[in-house]
PDB file of C-alpha atoms in Angstrom:
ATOM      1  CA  UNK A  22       4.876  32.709  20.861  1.00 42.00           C
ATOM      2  CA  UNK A  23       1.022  31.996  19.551  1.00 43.00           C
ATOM      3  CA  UNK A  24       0.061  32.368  16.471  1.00 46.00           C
ATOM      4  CA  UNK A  25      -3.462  33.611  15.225  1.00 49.00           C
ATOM      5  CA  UNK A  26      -4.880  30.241  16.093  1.00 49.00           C
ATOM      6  CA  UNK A  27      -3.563  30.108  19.254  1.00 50.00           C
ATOM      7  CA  UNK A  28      -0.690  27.342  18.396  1.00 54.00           C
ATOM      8  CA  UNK A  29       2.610  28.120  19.668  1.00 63.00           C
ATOM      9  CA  UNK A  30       4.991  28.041  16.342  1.00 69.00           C
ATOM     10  CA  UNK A  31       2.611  27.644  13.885  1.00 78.00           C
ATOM     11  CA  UNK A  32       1.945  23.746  14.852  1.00 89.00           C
ATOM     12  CA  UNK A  33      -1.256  22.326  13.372  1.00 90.00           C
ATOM     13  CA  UNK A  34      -3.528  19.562  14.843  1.00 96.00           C
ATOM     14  CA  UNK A  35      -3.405  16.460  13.172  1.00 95.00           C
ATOM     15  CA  UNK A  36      -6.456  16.973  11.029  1.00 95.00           C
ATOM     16  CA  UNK A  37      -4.509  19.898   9.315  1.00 96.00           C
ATOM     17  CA  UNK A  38      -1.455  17.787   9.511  1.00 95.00           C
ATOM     18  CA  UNK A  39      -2.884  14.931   7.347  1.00 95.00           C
ATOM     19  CA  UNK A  40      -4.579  17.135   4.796  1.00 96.00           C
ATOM     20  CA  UNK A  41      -0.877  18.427   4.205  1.00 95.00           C
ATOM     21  CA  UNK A  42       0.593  15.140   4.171  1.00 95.00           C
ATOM     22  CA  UNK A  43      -2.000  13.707   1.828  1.00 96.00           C
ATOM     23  CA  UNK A  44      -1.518  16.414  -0.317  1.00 96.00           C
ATOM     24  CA  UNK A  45       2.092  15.508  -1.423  1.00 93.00           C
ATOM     25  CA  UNK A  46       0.708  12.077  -2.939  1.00 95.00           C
ATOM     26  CA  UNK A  47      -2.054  10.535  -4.740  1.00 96.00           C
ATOM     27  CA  UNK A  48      -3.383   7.709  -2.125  1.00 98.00           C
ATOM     28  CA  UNK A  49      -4.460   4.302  -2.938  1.00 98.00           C
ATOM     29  CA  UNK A  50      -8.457   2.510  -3.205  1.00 98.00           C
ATOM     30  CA  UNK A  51      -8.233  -1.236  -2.273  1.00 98.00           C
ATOM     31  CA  UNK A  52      -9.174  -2.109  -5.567  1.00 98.00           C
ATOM     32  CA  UNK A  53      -6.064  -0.172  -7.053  1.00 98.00           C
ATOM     33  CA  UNK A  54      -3.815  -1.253  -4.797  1.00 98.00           C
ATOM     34  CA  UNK A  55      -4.749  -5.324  -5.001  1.00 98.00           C
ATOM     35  CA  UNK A  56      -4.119  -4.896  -8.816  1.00 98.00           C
ATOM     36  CA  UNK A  57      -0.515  -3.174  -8.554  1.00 97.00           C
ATOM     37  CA  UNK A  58       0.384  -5.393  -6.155  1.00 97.00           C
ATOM     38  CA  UNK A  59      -0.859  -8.001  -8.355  1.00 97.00           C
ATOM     39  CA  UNK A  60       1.101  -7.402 -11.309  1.00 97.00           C
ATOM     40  CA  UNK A  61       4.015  -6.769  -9.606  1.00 95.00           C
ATOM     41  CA  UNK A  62       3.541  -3.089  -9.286  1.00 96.00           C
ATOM     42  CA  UNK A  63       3.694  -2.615  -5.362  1.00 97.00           C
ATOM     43  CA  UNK A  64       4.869  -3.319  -2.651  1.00 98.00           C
ATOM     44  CA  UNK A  65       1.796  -3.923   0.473  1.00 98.00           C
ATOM     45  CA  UNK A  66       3.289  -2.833   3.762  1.00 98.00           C
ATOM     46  CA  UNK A  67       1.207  -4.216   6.639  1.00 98.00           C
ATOM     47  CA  UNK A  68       2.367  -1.692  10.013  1.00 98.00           C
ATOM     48  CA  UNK A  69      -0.658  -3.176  11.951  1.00 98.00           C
ATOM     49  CA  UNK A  70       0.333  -4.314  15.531  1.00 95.00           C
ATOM     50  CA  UNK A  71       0.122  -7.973  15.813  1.00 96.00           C
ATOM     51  CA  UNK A  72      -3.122  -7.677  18.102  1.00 97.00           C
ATOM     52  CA  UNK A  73      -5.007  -6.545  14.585  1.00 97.00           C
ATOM     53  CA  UNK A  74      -3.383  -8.356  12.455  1.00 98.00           C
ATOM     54  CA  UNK A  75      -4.105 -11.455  14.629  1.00 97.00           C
ATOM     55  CA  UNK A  76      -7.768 -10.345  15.097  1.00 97.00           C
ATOM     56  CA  UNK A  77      -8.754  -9.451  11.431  1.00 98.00           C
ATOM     57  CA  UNK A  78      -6.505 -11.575   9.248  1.00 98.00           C
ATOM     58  CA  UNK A  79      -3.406 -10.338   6.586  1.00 98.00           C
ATOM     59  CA  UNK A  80      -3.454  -9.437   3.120  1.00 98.00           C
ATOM     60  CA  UNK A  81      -1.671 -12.422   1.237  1.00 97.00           C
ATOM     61  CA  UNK A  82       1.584 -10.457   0.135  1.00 96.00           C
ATOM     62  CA  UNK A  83       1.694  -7.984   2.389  1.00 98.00           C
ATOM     63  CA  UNK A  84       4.897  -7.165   3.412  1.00 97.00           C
ATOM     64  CA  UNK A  85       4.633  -7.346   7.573  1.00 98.00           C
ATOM     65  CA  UNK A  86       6.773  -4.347   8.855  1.00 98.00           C
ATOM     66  CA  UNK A  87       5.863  -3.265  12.756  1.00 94.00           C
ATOM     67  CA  UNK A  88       5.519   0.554  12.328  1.00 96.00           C
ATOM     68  CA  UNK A  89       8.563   1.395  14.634  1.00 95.00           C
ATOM     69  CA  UNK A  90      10.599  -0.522  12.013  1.00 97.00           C
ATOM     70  CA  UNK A  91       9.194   0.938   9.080  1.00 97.00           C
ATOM     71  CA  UNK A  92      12.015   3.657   8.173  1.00 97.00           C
ATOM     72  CA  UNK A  93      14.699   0.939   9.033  1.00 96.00           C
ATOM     73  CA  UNK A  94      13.505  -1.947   7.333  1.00 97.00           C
ATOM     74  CA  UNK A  95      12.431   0.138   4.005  1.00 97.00           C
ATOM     75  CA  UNK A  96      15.525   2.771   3.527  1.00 95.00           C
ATOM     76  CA  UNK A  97      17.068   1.678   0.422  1.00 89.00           C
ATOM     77  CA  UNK A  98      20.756   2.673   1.749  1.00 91.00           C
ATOM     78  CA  UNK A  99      20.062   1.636   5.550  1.00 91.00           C
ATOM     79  CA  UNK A 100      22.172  -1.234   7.442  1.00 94.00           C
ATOM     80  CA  UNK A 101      19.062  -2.606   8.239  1.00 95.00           C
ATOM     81  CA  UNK A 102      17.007  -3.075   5.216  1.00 94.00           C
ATOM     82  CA  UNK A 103      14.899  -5.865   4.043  1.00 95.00           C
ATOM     83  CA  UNK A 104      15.673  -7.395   0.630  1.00 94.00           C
ATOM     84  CA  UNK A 105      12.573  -6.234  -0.727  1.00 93.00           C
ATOM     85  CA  UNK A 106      13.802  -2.423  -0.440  1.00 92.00           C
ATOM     86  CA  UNK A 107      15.246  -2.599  -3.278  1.00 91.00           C
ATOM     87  CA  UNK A 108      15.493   1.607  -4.040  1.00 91.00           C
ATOM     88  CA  UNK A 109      14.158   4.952  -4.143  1.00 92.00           C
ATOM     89  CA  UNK A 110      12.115   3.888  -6.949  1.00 94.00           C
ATOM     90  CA  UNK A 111      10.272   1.176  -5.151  1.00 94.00           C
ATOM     91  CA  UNK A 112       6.200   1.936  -4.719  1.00 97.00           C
ATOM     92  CA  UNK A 113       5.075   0.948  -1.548  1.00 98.00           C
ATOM     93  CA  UNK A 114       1.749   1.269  -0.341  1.00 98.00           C
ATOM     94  CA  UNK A 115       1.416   1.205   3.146  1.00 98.00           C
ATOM     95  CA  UNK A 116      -1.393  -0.261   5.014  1.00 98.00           C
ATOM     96  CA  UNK A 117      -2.571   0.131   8.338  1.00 98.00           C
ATOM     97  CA  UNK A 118      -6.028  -0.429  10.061  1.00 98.00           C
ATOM     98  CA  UNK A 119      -8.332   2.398   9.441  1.00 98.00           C
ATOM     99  CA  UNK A 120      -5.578   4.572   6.953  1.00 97.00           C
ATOM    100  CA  UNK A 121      -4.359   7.839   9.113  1.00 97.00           C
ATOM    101  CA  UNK A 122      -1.548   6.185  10.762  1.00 97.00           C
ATOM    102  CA  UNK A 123      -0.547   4.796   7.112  1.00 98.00           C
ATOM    103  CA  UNK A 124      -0.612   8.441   6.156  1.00 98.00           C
ATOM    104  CA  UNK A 125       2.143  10.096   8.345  1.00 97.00           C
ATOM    105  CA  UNK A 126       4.506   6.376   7.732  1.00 98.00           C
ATOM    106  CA  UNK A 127       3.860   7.089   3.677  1.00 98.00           C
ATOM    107  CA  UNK A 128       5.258  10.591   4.577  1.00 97.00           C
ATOM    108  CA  UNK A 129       8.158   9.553   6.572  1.00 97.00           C
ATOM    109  CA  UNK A 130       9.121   7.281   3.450  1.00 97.00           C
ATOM    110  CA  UNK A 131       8.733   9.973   0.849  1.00 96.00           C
ATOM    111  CA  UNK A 132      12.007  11.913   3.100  1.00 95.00           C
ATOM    112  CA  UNK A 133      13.810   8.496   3.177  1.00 94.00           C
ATOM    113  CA  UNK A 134      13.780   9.282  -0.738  1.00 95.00           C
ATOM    114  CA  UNK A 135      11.015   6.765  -1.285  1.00 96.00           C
ATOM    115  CA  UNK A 136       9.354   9.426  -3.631  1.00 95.00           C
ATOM    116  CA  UNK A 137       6.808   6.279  -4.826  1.00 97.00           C
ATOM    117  CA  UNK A 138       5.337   5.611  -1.285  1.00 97.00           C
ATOM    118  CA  UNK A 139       1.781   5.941  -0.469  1.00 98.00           C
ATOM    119  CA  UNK A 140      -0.679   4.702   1.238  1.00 98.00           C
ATOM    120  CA  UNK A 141      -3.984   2.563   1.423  1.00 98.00           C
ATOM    121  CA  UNK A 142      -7.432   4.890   1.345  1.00 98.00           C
ATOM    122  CA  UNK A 143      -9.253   3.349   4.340  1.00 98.00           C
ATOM    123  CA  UNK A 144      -6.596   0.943   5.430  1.00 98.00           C
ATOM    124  CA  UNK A 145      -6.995  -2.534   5.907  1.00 98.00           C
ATOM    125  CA  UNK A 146     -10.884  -2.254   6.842  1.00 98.00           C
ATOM    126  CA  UNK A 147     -11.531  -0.798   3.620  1.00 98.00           C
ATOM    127  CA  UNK A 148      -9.448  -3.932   1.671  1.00 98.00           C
ATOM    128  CA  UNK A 149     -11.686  -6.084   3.775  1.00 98.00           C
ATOM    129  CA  UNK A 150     -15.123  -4.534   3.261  1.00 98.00           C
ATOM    130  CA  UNK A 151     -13.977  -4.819  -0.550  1.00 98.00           C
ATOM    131  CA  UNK A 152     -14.228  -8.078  -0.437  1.00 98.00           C
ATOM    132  CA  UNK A 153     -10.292  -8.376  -1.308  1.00 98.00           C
ATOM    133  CA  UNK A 154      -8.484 -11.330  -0.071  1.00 98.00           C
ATOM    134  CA  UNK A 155      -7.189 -11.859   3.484  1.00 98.00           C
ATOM    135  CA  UNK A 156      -6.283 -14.592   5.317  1.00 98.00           C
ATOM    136  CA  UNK A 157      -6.337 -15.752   8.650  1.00 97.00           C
ATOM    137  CA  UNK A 158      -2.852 -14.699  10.970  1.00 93.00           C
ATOM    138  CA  UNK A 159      -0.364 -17.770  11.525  1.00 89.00           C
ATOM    139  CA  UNK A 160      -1.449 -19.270  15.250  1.00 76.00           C
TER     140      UNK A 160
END
């Protein structure tokens, strides 16, 4: 059945969907997020496929988590965790290119019980054009 807009069962394009998603956390400027991670504060997740990262360079730090890993690798109780998810208290800022796929991951960590996660305004183009560090990719 359609709705008044004309979605079937009240879906929402993904314009609508990342206004709501934003809306459940304060995001991150580069200049925050460099500071926080900095002092200890953060934890940078890099989900940028390799191509990018290879391309433009990584944030020294960054935790390097391919974004069909993310959940895995960051759930505080899963099998498959990485040391550094160390619990639900954790705040990880994720970082992708351009910041909309960084968005939706953030999201999916905040129902692993990762109520802390957010993500990088402007993604890793926006750390960049702030003159922030980055290094080249290994190879």
């Amino acid at each position: 059945m359609s709705g008044a807009d004309g979605q079937a069962g009240g879906a929402v394009g993904i314009d609508e969907l990342l206004e709501r998603v934003r809306a459940g956390y304060d995001r991150v400027e580069p200049g925050d997020a460099y500071e926080a991670a900095r002092a200890g504060e953060a934890l940078l997740v890099d989900i940028r496929y390799a191509a990018l990262r290879e391309r433009d360079g990584l944030i020294p730090g960054a935790l390097v988590v391919e974004r069909n890993e993310l959940e895995w690798r960051l759930d505080p109780r899963g099998s498959h965790r990485l040391p550094e998810a160390t619990g639900p208290n954790l705040r990880v800022v994720v970082v992708c290119n351009e910041g909309y796929a960084s968005s939706l991951a953030a999201e999916s960590l905040h129902r692993l019980g990762l109520h802390r996660a957010t993500d990088l305004t402007g993604g890793f183009q926006a750390w960049r054009a702030a003159g922030l560090p980055v290094v080249p990719a290994p190879g």
